[in-house]
Coordinates of C-alpha atoms and ligand atoms in Angstrom, one line a residue:
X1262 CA -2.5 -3.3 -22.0
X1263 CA -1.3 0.3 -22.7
X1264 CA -2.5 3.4 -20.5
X1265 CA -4.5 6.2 -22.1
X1266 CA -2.4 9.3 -22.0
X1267 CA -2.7 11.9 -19.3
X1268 CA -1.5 14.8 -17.9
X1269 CA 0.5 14.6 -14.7
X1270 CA 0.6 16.4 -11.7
X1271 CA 3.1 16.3 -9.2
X1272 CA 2.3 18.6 -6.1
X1273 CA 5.0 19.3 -3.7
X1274 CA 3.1 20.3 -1.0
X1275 CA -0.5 19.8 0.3
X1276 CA -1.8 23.1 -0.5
X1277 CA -0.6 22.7 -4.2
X1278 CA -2.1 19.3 -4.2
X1279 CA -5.5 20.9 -2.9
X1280 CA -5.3 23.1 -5.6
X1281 CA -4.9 21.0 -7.7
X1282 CA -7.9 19.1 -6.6
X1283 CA -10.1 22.3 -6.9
X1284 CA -8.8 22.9 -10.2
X1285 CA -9.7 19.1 -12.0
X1286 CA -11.3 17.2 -9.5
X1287 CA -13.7 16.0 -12.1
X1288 CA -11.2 14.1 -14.3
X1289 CA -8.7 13.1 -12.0
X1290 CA -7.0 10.4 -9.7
X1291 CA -4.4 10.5 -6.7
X1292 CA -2.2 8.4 -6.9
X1293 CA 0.1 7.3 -4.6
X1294 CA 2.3 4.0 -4.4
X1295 CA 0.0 3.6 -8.0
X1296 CA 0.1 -0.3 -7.1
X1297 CA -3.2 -0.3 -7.5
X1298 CA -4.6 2.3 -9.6
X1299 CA -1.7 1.5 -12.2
X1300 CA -2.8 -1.7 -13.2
X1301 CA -7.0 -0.3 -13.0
X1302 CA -6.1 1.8 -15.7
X1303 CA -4.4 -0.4 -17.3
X1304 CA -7.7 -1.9 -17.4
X1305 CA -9.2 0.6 -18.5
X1306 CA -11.1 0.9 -15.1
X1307 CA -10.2 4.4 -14.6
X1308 CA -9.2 6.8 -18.0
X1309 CA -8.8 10.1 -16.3
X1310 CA -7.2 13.2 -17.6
X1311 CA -5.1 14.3 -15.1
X1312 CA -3.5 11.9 -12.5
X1313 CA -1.8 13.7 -9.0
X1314 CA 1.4 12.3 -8.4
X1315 CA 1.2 12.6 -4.5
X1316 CA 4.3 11.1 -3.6
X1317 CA 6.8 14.2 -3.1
X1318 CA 4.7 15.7 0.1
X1319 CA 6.9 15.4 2.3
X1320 CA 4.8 16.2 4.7
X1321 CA 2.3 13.1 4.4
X1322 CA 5.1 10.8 4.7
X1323 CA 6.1 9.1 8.1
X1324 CA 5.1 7.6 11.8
X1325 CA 5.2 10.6 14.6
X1326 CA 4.7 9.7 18.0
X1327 CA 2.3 12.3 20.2
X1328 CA 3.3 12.4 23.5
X1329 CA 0.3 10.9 25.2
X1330 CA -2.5 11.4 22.6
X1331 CA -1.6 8.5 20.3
X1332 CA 0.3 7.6 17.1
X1333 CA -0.2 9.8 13.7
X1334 CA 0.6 7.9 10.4
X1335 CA 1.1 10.2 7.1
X1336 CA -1.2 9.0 4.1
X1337 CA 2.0 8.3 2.2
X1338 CA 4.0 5.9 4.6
X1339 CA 5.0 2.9 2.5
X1340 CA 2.8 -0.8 4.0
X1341 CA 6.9 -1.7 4.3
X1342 CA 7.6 1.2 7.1
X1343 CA 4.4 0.3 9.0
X1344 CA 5.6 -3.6 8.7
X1345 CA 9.1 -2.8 10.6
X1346 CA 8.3 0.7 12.5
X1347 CA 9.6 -0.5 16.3
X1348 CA 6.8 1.8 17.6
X1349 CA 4.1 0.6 15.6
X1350 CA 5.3 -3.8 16.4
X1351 CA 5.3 -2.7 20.3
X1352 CA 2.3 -0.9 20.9
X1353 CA 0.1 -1.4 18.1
X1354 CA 1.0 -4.4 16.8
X1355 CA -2.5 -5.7 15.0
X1356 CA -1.2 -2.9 12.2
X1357 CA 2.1 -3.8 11.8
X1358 CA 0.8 -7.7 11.4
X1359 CA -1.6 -6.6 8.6
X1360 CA 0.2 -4.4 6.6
X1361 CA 3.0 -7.2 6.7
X1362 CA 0.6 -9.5 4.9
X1363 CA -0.3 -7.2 1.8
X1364 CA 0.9 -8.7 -1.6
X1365 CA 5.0 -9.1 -1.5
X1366 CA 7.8 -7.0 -0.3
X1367 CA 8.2 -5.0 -3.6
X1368 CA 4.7 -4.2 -3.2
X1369 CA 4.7 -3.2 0.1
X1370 CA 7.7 -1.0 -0.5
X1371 CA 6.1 1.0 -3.0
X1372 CA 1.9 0.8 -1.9
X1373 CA 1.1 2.9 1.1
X1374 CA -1.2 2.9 4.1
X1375 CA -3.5 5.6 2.6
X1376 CA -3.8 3.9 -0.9
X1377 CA -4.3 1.0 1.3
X1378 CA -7.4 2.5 3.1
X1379 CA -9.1 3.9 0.0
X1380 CA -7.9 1.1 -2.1
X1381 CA -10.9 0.4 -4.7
X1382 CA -13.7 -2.7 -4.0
X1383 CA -12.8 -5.7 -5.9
X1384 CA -15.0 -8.1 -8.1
X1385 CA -14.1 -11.1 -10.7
X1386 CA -16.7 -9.2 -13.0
X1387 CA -14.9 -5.9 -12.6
X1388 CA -11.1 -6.5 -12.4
X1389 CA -10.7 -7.3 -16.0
X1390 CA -9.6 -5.9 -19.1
X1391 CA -12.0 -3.9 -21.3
X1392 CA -12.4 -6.6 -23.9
X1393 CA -13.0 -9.0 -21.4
X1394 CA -16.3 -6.4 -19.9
X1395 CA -17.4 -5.4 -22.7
X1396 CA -17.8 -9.4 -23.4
X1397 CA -20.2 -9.9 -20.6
X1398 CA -21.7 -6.7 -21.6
X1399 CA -20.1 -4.5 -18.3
X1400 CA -21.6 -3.9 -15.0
X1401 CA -23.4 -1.4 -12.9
X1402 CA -19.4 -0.3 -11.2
X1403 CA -18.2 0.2 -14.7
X1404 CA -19.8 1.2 -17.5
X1405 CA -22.9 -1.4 -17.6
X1406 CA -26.5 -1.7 -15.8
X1407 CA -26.6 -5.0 -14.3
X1408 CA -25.0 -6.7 -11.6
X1409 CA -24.1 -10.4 -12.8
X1410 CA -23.4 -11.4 -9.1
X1411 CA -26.9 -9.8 -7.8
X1412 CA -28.4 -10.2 -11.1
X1413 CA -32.2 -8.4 -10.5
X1414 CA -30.7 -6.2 -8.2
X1415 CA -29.5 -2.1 -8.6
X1416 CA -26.7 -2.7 -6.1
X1417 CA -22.8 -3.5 -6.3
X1418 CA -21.7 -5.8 -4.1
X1419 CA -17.8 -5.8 -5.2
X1420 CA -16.1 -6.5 -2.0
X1421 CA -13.5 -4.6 0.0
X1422 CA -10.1 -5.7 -0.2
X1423 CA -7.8 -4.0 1.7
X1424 CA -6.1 -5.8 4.7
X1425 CA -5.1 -2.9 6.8
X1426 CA -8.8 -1.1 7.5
X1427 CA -9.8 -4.6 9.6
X1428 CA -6.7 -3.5 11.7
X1429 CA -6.9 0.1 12.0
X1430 CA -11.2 -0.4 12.8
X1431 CA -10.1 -2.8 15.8
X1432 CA -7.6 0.4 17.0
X1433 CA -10.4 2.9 16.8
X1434 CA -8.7 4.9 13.8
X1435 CA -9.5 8.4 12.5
X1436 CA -8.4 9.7 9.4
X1437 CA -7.9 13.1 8.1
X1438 CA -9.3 14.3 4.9
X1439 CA -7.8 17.6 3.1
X1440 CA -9.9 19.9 0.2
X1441 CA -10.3 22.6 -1.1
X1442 CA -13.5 23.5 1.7
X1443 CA -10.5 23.0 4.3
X1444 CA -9.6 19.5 6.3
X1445 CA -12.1 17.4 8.5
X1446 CA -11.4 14.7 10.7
X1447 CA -14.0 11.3 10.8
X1448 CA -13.3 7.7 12.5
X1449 CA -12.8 5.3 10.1
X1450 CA -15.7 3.2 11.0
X1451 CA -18.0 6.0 8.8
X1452 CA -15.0 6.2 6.1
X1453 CA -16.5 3.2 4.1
X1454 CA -20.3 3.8 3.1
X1455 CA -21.2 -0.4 1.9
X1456 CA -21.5 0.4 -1.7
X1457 CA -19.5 -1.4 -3.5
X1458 CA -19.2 1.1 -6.5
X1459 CA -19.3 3.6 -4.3
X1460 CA -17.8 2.8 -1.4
X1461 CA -15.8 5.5 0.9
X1462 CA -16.9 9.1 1.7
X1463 CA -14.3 10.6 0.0
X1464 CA -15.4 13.6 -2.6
X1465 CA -13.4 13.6 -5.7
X1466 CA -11.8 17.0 -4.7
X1467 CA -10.8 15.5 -1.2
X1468 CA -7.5 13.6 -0.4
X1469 CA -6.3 10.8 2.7
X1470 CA -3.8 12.6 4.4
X1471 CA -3.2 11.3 8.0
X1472 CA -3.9 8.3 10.1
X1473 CA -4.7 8.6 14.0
X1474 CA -4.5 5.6 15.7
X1475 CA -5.4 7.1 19.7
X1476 CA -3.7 6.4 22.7
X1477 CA -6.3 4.3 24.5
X1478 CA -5.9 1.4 21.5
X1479 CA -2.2 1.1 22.5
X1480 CA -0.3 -2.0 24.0
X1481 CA -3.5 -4.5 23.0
X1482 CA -2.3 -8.1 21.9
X1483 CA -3.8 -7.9 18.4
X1484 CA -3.6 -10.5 16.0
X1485 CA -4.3 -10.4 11.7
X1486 CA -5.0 -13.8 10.1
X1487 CA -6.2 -13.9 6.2
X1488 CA -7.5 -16.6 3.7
X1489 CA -5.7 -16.0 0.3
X1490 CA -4.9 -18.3 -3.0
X1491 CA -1.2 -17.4 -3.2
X1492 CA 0.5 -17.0 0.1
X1493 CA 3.3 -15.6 -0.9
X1494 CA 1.2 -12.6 -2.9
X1495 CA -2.6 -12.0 -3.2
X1496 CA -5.2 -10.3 -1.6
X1497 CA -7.7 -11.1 1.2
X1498 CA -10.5 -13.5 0.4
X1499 CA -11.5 -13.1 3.8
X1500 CA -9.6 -11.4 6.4
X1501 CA -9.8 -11.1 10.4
X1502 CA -8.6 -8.7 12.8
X1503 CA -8.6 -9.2 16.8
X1504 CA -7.3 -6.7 19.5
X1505 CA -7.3 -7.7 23.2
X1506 CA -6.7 -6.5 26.6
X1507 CA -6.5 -9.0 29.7
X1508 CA -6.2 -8.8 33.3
X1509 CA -6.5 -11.0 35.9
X1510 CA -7.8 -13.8 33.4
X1511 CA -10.6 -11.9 32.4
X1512 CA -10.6 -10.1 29.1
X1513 CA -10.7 -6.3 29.9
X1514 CA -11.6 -4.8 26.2
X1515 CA -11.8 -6.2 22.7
X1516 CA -12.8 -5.6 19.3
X1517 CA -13.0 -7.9 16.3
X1518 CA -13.2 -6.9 12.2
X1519 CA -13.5 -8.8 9.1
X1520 CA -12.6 -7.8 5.7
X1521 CA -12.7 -8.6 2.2
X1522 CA -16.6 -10.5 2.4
X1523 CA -18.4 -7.2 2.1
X1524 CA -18.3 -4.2 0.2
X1525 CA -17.0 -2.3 3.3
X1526 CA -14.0 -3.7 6.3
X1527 CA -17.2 -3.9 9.4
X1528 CA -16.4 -4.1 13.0
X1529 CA -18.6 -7.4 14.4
X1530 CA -21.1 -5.7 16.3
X1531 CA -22.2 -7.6 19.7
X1532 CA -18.4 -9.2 19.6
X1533 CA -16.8 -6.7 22.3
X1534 CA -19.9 -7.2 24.5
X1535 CA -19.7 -10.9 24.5
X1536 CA -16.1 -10.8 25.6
X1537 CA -15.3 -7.8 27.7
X1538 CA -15.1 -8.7 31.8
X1539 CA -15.4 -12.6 30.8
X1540 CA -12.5 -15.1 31.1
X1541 CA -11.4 -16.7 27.7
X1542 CA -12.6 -19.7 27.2
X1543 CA -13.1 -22.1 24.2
X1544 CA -16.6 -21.9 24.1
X1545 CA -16.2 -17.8 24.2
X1546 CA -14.0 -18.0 20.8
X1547 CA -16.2 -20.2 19.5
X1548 CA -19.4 -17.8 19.8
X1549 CA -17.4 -14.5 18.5
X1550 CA -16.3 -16.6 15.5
X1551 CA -20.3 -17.1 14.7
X1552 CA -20.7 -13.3 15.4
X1553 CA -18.0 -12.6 12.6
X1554 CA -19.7 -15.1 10.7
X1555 CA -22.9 -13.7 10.6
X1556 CA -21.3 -10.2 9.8
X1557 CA -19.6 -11.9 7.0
X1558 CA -22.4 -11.8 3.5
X1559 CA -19.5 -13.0 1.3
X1560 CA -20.7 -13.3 -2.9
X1561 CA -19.1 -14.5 -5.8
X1562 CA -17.5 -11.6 -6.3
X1563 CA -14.2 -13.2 -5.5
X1564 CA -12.3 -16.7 -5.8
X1565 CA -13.2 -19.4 -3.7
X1566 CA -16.7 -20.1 -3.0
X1567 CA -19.0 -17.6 -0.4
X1568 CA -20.0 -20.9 1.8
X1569 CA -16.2 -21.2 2.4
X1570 CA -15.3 -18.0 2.7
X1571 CA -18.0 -17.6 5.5
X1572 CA -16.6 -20.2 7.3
X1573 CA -12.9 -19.6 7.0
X1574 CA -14.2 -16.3 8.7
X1575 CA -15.7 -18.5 11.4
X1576 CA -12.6 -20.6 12.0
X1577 CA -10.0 -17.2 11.8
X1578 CA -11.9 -15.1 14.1
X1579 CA -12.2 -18.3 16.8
X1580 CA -8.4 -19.0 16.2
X1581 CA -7.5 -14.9 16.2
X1582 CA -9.5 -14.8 19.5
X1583 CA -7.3 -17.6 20.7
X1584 CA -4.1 -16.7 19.6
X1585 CA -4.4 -13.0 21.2
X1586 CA -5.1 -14.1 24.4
X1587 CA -2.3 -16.6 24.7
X1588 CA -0.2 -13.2 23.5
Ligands
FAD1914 C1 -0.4 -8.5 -7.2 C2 -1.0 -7.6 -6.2 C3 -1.3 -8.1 -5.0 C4 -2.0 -7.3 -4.0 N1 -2.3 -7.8 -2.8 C5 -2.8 -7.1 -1.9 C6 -3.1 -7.6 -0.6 O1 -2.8 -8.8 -0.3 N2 -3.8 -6.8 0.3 C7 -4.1 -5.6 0.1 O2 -4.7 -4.9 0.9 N3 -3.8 -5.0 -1.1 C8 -3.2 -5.7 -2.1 N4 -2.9 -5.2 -3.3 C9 -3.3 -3.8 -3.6 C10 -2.3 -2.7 -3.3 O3 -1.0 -3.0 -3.6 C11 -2.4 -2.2 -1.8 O4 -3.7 -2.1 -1.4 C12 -1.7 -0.9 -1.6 O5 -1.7 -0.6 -0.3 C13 -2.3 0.3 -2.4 O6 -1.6 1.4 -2.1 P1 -1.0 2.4 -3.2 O7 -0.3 3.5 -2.5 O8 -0.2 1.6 -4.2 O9 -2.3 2.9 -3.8 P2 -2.6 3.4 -5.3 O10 -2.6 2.3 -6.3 O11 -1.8 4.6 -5.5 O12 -4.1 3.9 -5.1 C14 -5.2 3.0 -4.8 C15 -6.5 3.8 -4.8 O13 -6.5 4.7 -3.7 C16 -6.6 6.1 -4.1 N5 -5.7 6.8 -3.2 C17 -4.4 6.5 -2.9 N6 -3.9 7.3 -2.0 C18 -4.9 8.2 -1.7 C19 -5.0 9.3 -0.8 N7 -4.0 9.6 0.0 N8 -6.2 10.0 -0.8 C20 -7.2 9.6 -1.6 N9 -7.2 8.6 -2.5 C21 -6.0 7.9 -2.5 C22 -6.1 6.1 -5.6 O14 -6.7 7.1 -6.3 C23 -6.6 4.7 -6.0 O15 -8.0 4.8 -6.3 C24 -2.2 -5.9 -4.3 C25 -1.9 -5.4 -5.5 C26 -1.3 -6.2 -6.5 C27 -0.9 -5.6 -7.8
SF4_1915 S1 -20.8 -6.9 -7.7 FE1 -22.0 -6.7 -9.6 S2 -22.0 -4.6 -10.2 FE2 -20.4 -4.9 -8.6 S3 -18.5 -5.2 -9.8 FE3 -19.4 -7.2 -9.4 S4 -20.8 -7.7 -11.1 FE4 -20.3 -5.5 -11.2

């Protein structure tokens, strides 16, 4: 599959990339490690006219320690760095686990954290070529007017497939976002809006550029467990995050978030008030894994079926829960 020709961009700062942005926002995409959007227009998923190289900003590149007030993560650090960054293993290790997860080593060298966080929403209708679409006659996230997953409904339910949000949601994350109306800070948790064909508050003039994970989610035992087909490359079909403090036997703070069975990563609501001050028992895991479940409202917009996708959620989050307190 051949790409339509473009014109490329290739800022080497931010403010030439924001100007950029002001300039052709309407027909253009960032790319970054291009892991992603390379193959989507290869599809013909995306056919814009200009594509912004980001990858020379120097500036968004890298992990800095700030003394006392957190960890900040440029947009442009490679899922590999994050993987073997000392700082990030030691005190924020739920990252490090889940970024070491994403497709293979080749692709994590090249994909980054920020391409991670805004990576598109996936669906077996959607992630095709165009001769393949335009044989079931499209969809409402491409080109089309009916949902064949939902079919009746006006919604997309394509399902959010990145493996680092569930991490970064469970370390309270914020993220910055650069344009040309100036730079605004927002915790991740609003990033991602639950529409899958629309599906992160991000304007098209507006770019990633940092990642704050804050001071008060360090040193947690955190733990990253996914369902996929190929284990040695594929993306979540289902995908759990746990973070966990502990003292005395009783479970201090927690947080739990699934990704990759809803058009958005979701912390489980009600899952850090039915662990926090209790002790960690079997029973306990077992009644956070139903939360998760509940959260879960997996489709067929992926492989495997949604009944065991639902579960496997279940069964990860109980195990997670587990695993992170024996940590
Ligand atoms: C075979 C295969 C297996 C994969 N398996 C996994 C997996 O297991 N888990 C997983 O999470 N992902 C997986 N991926 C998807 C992808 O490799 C990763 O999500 C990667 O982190 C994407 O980062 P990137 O820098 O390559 O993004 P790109 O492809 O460059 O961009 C992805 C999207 O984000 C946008 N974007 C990128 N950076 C920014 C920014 N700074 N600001 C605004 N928008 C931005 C782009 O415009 C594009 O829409 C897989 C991909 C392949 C090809
Ligand atoms: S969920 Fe429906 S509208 Fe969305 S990509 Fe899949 S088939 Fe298309």
């Amino acid at each position: 599959m051949s790409l339509t020709p473009f014109k490329l961009l290739r800022p080497q700062t931010l403010d030439d990339a924001v100007a950029y942005l002001a300039k052709h926002a309407a027909n253009l995409r960032v790319l970054a490690g291009g892991t992603d959007l390379i193959p989507s227009m290869r599809q013909k998923l995306f056919e814009p006219e200009y594509v912004l190289d980001v990858r020379h900003i120097a500036e968004l590149n890298g992990i800095r320690e700030r003394q006392g007030s957190g960890v900040e993560i440029g947009a442009l650090t490679s899922l590999a760095a994050i993987e073997h960054s000392e700082l990030l293993c030691r005190r924020y290790s739920v990252l490090a686990e889940a970024a070491a997860t994403v497709a293979s080593p080749v692709i994590r060298n090249m994909g980054t954290i920020g391409g991670n966080i805004c990576l598109d929403t996936r669906c077996l209708w959607y992630n095709q070529s165009l001769t393949w679409r335009k044989g079931c006659g499209f969809c409402i996230k491409k080109d089309g007017d009916l949902c064949h997953v939902a079919p009746g409904g006006s919604k997309c339910w394509a399902a959010f497939s990145g493996d680092t949000p569930a991490a970064l949601l469970c370390l309270n994350a914020e993220v910055d976002v650069a344009g040309p109306k100036g730079s605004r800070r927002i915790p991740l948790r609003e990033f991602y809006t639950g529409i899958g064909d629309n599906y992160r508050m991000l304007q098209p003039d507006e770019l990633l550029t940092r990642i704050f994970l804050p001071e008060s989610s360090a040193d947690y035992s955190g733990v990253y467990r996914k369902l996929r087909i190929r284990g040695s490359i594929d993306y979540p079909l289902a995908g759990v995050a746990v973070v966990m403090k502990r003292s005395n036997g009783h479970i201090v703070d927690a947080r739990v978030a699934i990704t990759a069975v809803n058009p958005a990563p979701l912390l489980v609501k009600g899952a850090s008030d039915a662990m926090n001050g209790k002790p960690l028992t079997e029973e306990l895991a077992e009644t956070v894994g139903t939360l998760a479940a509940k959260t879960a409202k997996p489709l067929t917009t992926s492989a495997l079926t949604p009944e065991y996708r639902r579960e496997m959620i279940r069964v990860f989050t109980k195990r997670a829960v587990l695993a992170a307190a024996s940590r």
